């Protein structure tokens, strides 16, 4: 898997919020969703995922509740809070700015 | 906060989903479980990182430390209580004492120009007073260049005035120059201040009321301003009210200010001069040194005009703050030293407790270091514990200071000036807390420093066998010896002050004080003419003599404990007269009725008291006290000699000598005094009667007041027992004694606890050794002796150091002592004996425990 990309600092939060805008999901599901939607390009370490989830919950952007998962076991499901939704919009626009800025610098300079 | 179990559940859930997906992908359950775990990665690390997020980084570790420390401190309850209490007491004692003395004596008075207010005057060494004669004030005020304002007031405050009307009241009125308020930068709350023309002797009389007097007697009525009140029989116009915040610069009671008559043409050749206290406000650019030079110039002019008066009496210019503080230096230093001693003992005690505690915990620390705790981690842990101790002690100290200050205001508020304003001094509190913290950190941190050097193996093997604390042992012993030494110093100081007070209060006064009352009737002003005064005097004396229970009542010019109404140069007819203004041998003079000696209960040594026959020789017979006889008739018989004549009037014949009474206050030797058989009711500020009666003072007071109201309205009377007079005179010394004794008691307690602590700890540590000794045949008696000897060495070292220190330090106490020398051997012996006895008891308890050690039990515990 040589085409795996290391996550940029801070982008994990954006990805988590992005995934959760479609509805509640547990930690495993979130990791899988990121992997699949990036077509295996982004691999999320569980060692970063769980601390990130708890950090976001502590900041009030996520809420969690226990439900029974597809494995017939208790699992913690995370969902966006109103504050989380606002944060997502903000992070999206900041990301777009970043992408545009990076793209501009990459463009060959016109004569 | 999410419980940790919750987090593990979450990861279990994660694994379950992973496993299920892998099985669905065709793996066997076992392989799937393995693969799921592999994919999850380091589970413990995830748990730890996530927990760290939940707790919020290193703050979480601090909280952990705090919780652990709280648990440790709760477990060692005895240690915690002792340490917190010691620290709190030390901090509180130092802070409250300093706060009180700062408020009363040191704090700059609340004036706009505090820093520039100077105390100005001439130091008259022989009289022990600083003041300025009125003509010089007039000249200095006119000619000085250093001061914006040079203000004057009556030197010792005013006497008692009488506010006339239906219900006469006492008023403490002080005369001040017109620029007095202006000099201090104060302004009246309402109304106006004095004008220069108010100083003229012919000006209409005006008065400024103190806020308190206005509130209590006029219910804050605004219409009082401009109205006229009878003060000492003279109508005074009220021109204003002083603000509540105004504090008179001398410690005298002040209800009202009246204008000081300042004659612009006063000179040294006037028949009489007044003596005034002078306060000057420096010009903003003038330094104290420049002001001194300026005053020196003015002083030279004054001295050139009347050299006899100023010879050997230098001028004084001093910031007012220093002047006020200077009056109490010895006292202040004593109490500060006592408070510092107590704080030092408290710190030593805490250091000791900490050392003992860490020695006992050496094993715990070693184990924690062995399983991977870093030195920094252990240090943080220990310092957190120490920090919590100090924090708790600081809180407790705040409460104690608050209580102490309230208590002082409650019990001594009436006796000491400005005590009502007392507040905790934050600087001192800060310093005390700092000292305590540094001590605690130093000794709390010591084991951390050692922890790095300690051979873990040795500690773990030997912990509990007594060799671990050996290094601390010497330090702890030294600390306890220091504590004992300091408490010896404090106890000696307290014992000396206690004896001083005892001497003051119970030393024979020279007369039979019980049943003696002083009745005074202040004149309501100069308007009462001599004939009326004589009439009132006769009526009052007759009334008092007629009252049931009265044995004798005599008009007098001075109370039994005051040294004469006037002070003159001693003269005798068979010696040349001294030059005028020459300060020679002085003697107090007091005019009395023949009944005076019976009323006051003075003892006759030689000759006779006045007889009825002396009525025909009014003012020509005199009885001197023993001090006068010893001083001026050494080796002669004073009876029949002619004294106190010449310029002072006709010569008077000595008819008797009476035993000395304490006429200079309770803590000074009696001064020469003469009683002449002629109380003058016209010359003094009021009437004074000394009476001996079996009746209740309150009854006499009421009966006399009723009588006065009926026969002489506008007059008021005061009745005071000799006990009350003594109480007033000894209030200050009693206050000192109570403070120092409280300190000494606390110090004593801490030192004894210290001795007990060291020995008890030592016995616990040496249990095994003692067990072996006993197993090998040592008798319980020998073991008892072993421990007691250990205590005795400790106490002896402390006591020797303490006695040495006390001998040096109590010398500074000498000026506060009376009736006992600072090196009184009996006092020292008693202190040493008491301390040794208490320390003996304190060491006996652990010694007993040591001697009852069961050897088998002690050895089995290894």
XYZ file of C-alpha atoms in Angstrom, chain B residues 449-763:
315
model
C 17.328 14.973 47.305
C 18.291 11.917 49.281
C 16.103 9.625 47.195
C 18.566 9.813 44.309
C 21.469 8.813 46.482
C 19.818 6.101 48.460
C 20.798 2.579 47.611
C 17.411 1.020 46.890
C 18.513 -2.377 47.861
C 19.703 -1.240 51.270
C 16.546 0.694 51.932
C 14.272 -2.152 51.038
C 16.237 -4.529 53.161
C 16.586 -2.256 56.105
C 13.452 -0.117 56.052
C 11.821 -0.232 59.429
C 15.005 -1.283 61.175
C 15.995 2.187 62.200
C 19.099 2.846 60.220
C 17.372 4.768 57.449
C 16.518 7.803 59.526
C 19.965 7.965 61.044
C 21.052 10.879 58.885
C 17.894 12.738 59.786
C 18.233 11.785 63.428
C 20.916 14.316 64.204
C 19.093 17.032 62.297
C 15.874 16.288 64.136
C 17.591 16.331 67.501
C 19.227 19.637 66.668
C 15.869 21.089 65.645
C 14.250 20.035 68.904
C 17.160 21.453 70.887
C 16.702 24.738 69.000
C 13.000 24.680 69.815
C 13.750 24.163 73.487
C 16.309 26.949 73.419
C 13.854 29.386 71.832
C 11.123 28.502 74.279
C 13.521 29.071 77.168
C 14.081 32.577 75.796
C 10.358 33.220 75.444
C 9.524 31.736 78.835
C 12.188 33.855 80.513
C 10.848 36.980 78.827
C 7.291 36.139 79.808
C 8.300 35.342 83.384
C 10.141 38.647 83.712
C 7.189 40.627 82.340
C 4.839 38.713 84.585
C 6.891 39.636 87.638
C 6.941 43.240 86.474
C 3.186 43.279 86.337
C 2.939 41.543 89.671
C 5.209 44.128 91.247
C 3.231 46.922 89.693
C -0.073 45.567 90.806
C 0.622 44.071 94.189
C 3.710 45.774 95.516
C 2.706 47.821 98.556
C 1.476 51.180 97.317
C 2.546 52.850 100.563
C -1.004 53.401 101.709
C -4.110 51.382 102.444
C -5.746 51.430 99.043
C -8.915 49.503 99.790
C -11.989 51.641 100.391
C -10.196 54.738 99.084
C -12.037 56.739 96.443
C -11.044 59.757 94.426
C -13.956 62.085 93.744
C -13.404 64.816 91.208
C -15.602 67.716 90.221
C -14.183 69.592 87.237
C -14.918 73.298 87.224
C -17.287 74.246 84.474
C -15.028 77.088 83.413
C -13.244 80.136 84.706
C -16.514 81.941 85.135
C -17.018 80.162 88.444
C -15.655 82.815 90.800
C -13.479 81.934 93.797
C -16.302 82.485 96.262
C -18.555 80.099 94.346
C -15.759 77.545 94.163
C -15.246 77.664 97.906
C -18.975 77.229 98.397
C -19.148 74.210 96.075
C -16.068 72.699 97.691
C -17.538 73.082 101.154
C -20.878 71.665 100.053
C -19.342 68.660 98.323
C -17.031 67.810 101.216
C -19.889 68.223 103.701
C -22.146 66.012 101.576
C -19.492 63.320 101.309
C -18.700 63.431 105.014
C -22.361 63.077 105.874
C -22.822 59.987 103.719
C -23.155 56.753 105.666
C -19.931 54.754 105.717
C -17.583 57.700 105.269
C -14.572 57.594 107.578
C -12.727 60.609 106.246
C -12.875 62.957 103.274
C -10.302 65.548 102.394
C -9.921 68.159 99.720
C -6.662 67.681 97.897
C -4.836 69.006 94.890
C -3.545 65.630 93.810
C -4.689 62.034 93.793
C -3.002 59.451 95.999
C -0.999 58.056 93.080
C -0.163 61.284 91.263
C 2.935 63.191 92.191
C 1.781 66.553 93.371
C -0.205 69.231 91.609
C 2.844 71.402 91.003
C 6.559 70.819 90.699
C 8.945 73.361 92.191
C 12.608 73.695 92.914
C 13.439 72.463 96.373
C 14.679 75.222 98.643
C 15.531 75.391 102.339
C 16.010 78.437 104.473
C 19.457 77.436 105.733
C 20.920 77.103 102.207
C 21.396 79.677 99.414
C 18.572 79.912 96.889
C 19.238 78.467 93.404
C 19.332 80.765 90.393
C 16.018 81.234 88.577
C 15.464 78.849 85.627
C 18.225 76.666 86.993
C 16.929 73.128 86.899
C 17.894 71.870 90.333
C 16.342 69.486 92.809
C 12.647 69.353 92.195
C 9.840 68.390 94.499
C 6.141 67.861 93.964
C 3.805 70.037 95.975
C 0.289 69.083 96.932
C -2.121 71.059 99.063
C -4.358 68.942 101.304
C -6.789 69.166 104.201
C -5.694 67.846 107.593
C -7.941 64.807 107.016
C -5.966 63.771 103.905
C -3.670 61.323 105.660
C -6.535 59.574 107.401
C -8.533 59.430 104.166
C -5.713 58.072 102.026
C -4.278 55.837 104.755
C -0.700 57.048 104.437
C 1.720 55.863 107.062
C 3.533 58.309 109.372
C 7.257 57.675 109.820
C 8.295 60.605 111.973
C 6.799 63.732 113.491
C 3.056 64.194 113.113
C 0.266 64.684 110.583
C -1.514 68.015 110.430
C -3.570 68.840 113.487
C -6.621 71.004 113.911
C -4.346 73.686 115.297
C -2.645 73.960 111.877
C -5.813 75.585 110.526
C -4.406 78.777 111.992
C -1.229 78.391 109.923
C -2.706 77.689 106.502
C -0.018 76.911 103.981
C 2.771 77.150 106.554
C 3.025 73.549 107.673
C 4.396 70.798 105.478
C 4.659 67.020 105.612
C 7.294 65.504 103.310
C 7.549 61.964 102.037
C 10.428 59.637 102.785
C 11.928 60.123 99.310
C 12.241 63.865 99.973
C 13.678 63.257 103.438
C 16.258 60.848 102.038
C 17.160 63.042 99.083
C 17.330 66.439 100.719
C 17.950 65.728 104.406
C 20.468 62.911 104.254
C 21.722 62.332 107.774
C 19.564 65.139 109.186
C 16.191 65.264 110.854
C 13.877 67.228 108.579
C 11.404 67.986 111.376
C 11.418 71.696 112.174
C 13.311 72.708 109.028
C 12.022 75.583 106.915
C 11.547 74.687 103.276
C 9.915 75.754 100.008
C 10.071 79.468 100.611
C 11.906 82.379 99.093
C 10.540 83.243 95.687
C 7.827 80.588 95.959
C 6.296 82.313 99.015
C 6.546 82.052 102.745
C 8.817 79.412 104.305
C 7.000 76.303 105.484
C 7.908 74.263 108.551
C 8.296 70.493 108.217
C 6.146 68.786 110.850
C 6.204 65.148 109.702
C 7.544 62.520 107.345
C 5.245 59.965 105.688
C 6.119 56.707 103.981
C 6.541 56.857 100.209
C 3.624 56.148 97.927
C 3.983 55.372 94.239
C 3.426 58.894 93.067
C 5.271 58.505 89.749
C 3.196 55.691 88.384
C 3.363 52.042 89.261
C 6.659 51.226 87.623
C 8.855 54.050 88.852
C 10.401 54.776 92.207
C 8.586 57.419 94.255
C 9.701 61.013 93.747
C 10.132 63.606 96.500
C 6.818 65.165 97.430
C 5.567 67.641 99.992
C 2.049 68.044 101.362
C 1.106 71.471 102.538
C -1.914 72.160 104.719
C -3.736 74.339 102.252
C -5.691 72.875 99.375
C -6.370 75.699 97.014
C -9.715 75.239 95.355
C -9.085 78.179 93.083
C -5.902 77.159 91.329
C -6.681 73.715 90.028
C -8.831 72.672 87.115
C -11.359 71.166 89.430
C -12.097 69.867 92.837
C -10.527 66.668 94.036
C -11.478 64.822 97.174
C -9.864 61.714 98.558
C -12.196 59.775 100.820
C -12.184 56.565 102.771
C -15.550 54.909 102.915
C -17.223 51.579 103.524
C -20.009 52.435 101.089
C -20.241 51.261 97.489
C -18.515 53.646 95.043
C -21.518 53.529 92.713
C -23.814 54.573 95.534
C -21.581 57.507 96.433
C -21.404 58.522 92.808
C -25.181 58.535 92.399
C -25.879 60.305 95.665
C -23.306 63.005 94.936
C -24.595 63.547 91.409
C -28.166 63.924 92.662
C -27.021 66.342 95.299
C -25.053 68.414 92.800
C -27.942 68.573 90.371
C -30.156 69.964 93.108
C -27.772 72.408 94.713
C -25.279 73.282 91.972
C -26.717 72.583 88.513
C -24.149 72.438 85.741
C -21.578 70.591 87.846
C -20.682 66.952 87.368
C -18.669 64.512 89.408
C -16.583 61.445 88.782
C -15.800 58.721 91.302
C -12.871 56.381 90.852
C -11.565 53.687 93.160
C -7.828 53.248 93.652
C -8.209 49.805 92.090
C -9.592 51.452 88.959
C -6.686 53.899 88.902
C -4.210 51.039 89.213
C -6.055 49.126 86.520
C -5.704 52.063 84.139
C -2.044 52.551 84.950
C -1.188 48.886 84.452
C -3.276 48.353 81.306
C -0.304 48.703 78.958
C 2.047 46.369 80.839
C -0.772 43.870 81.277
C -1.381 43.889 77.554
C 2.317 43.139 76.885
C 2.397 40.446 79.501
C -0.684 38.688 78.138
C 0.761 38.697 74.624
C 4.208 37.454 75.550
C 2.746 34.869 77.919
C 0.469 33.544 75.208
C 3.467 33.222 72.916
C 5.534 31.567 75.594
C 2.763 29.094 76.368
C 2.441 28.140 72.707
C 6.214 27.873 72.359
C 6.418 25.734 75.472
C 3.722 23.435 74.160
C 5.382 23.048 70.780
C 8.776 22.361 72.329
C 7.371 19.690 74.630
C 5.524 18.084 71.734
C 8.792 18.229 69.812
C 10.641 16.325 72.537
C 7.896 13.771 72.706
C 7.814 13.387 68.943
C 11.536 12.765 68.574
C 11.684 10.218 71.360
C 8.499 8.413 70.376
C 9.777 8.117 66.832
C 13.168 6.978 67.985
C 11.592 4.276 70.155
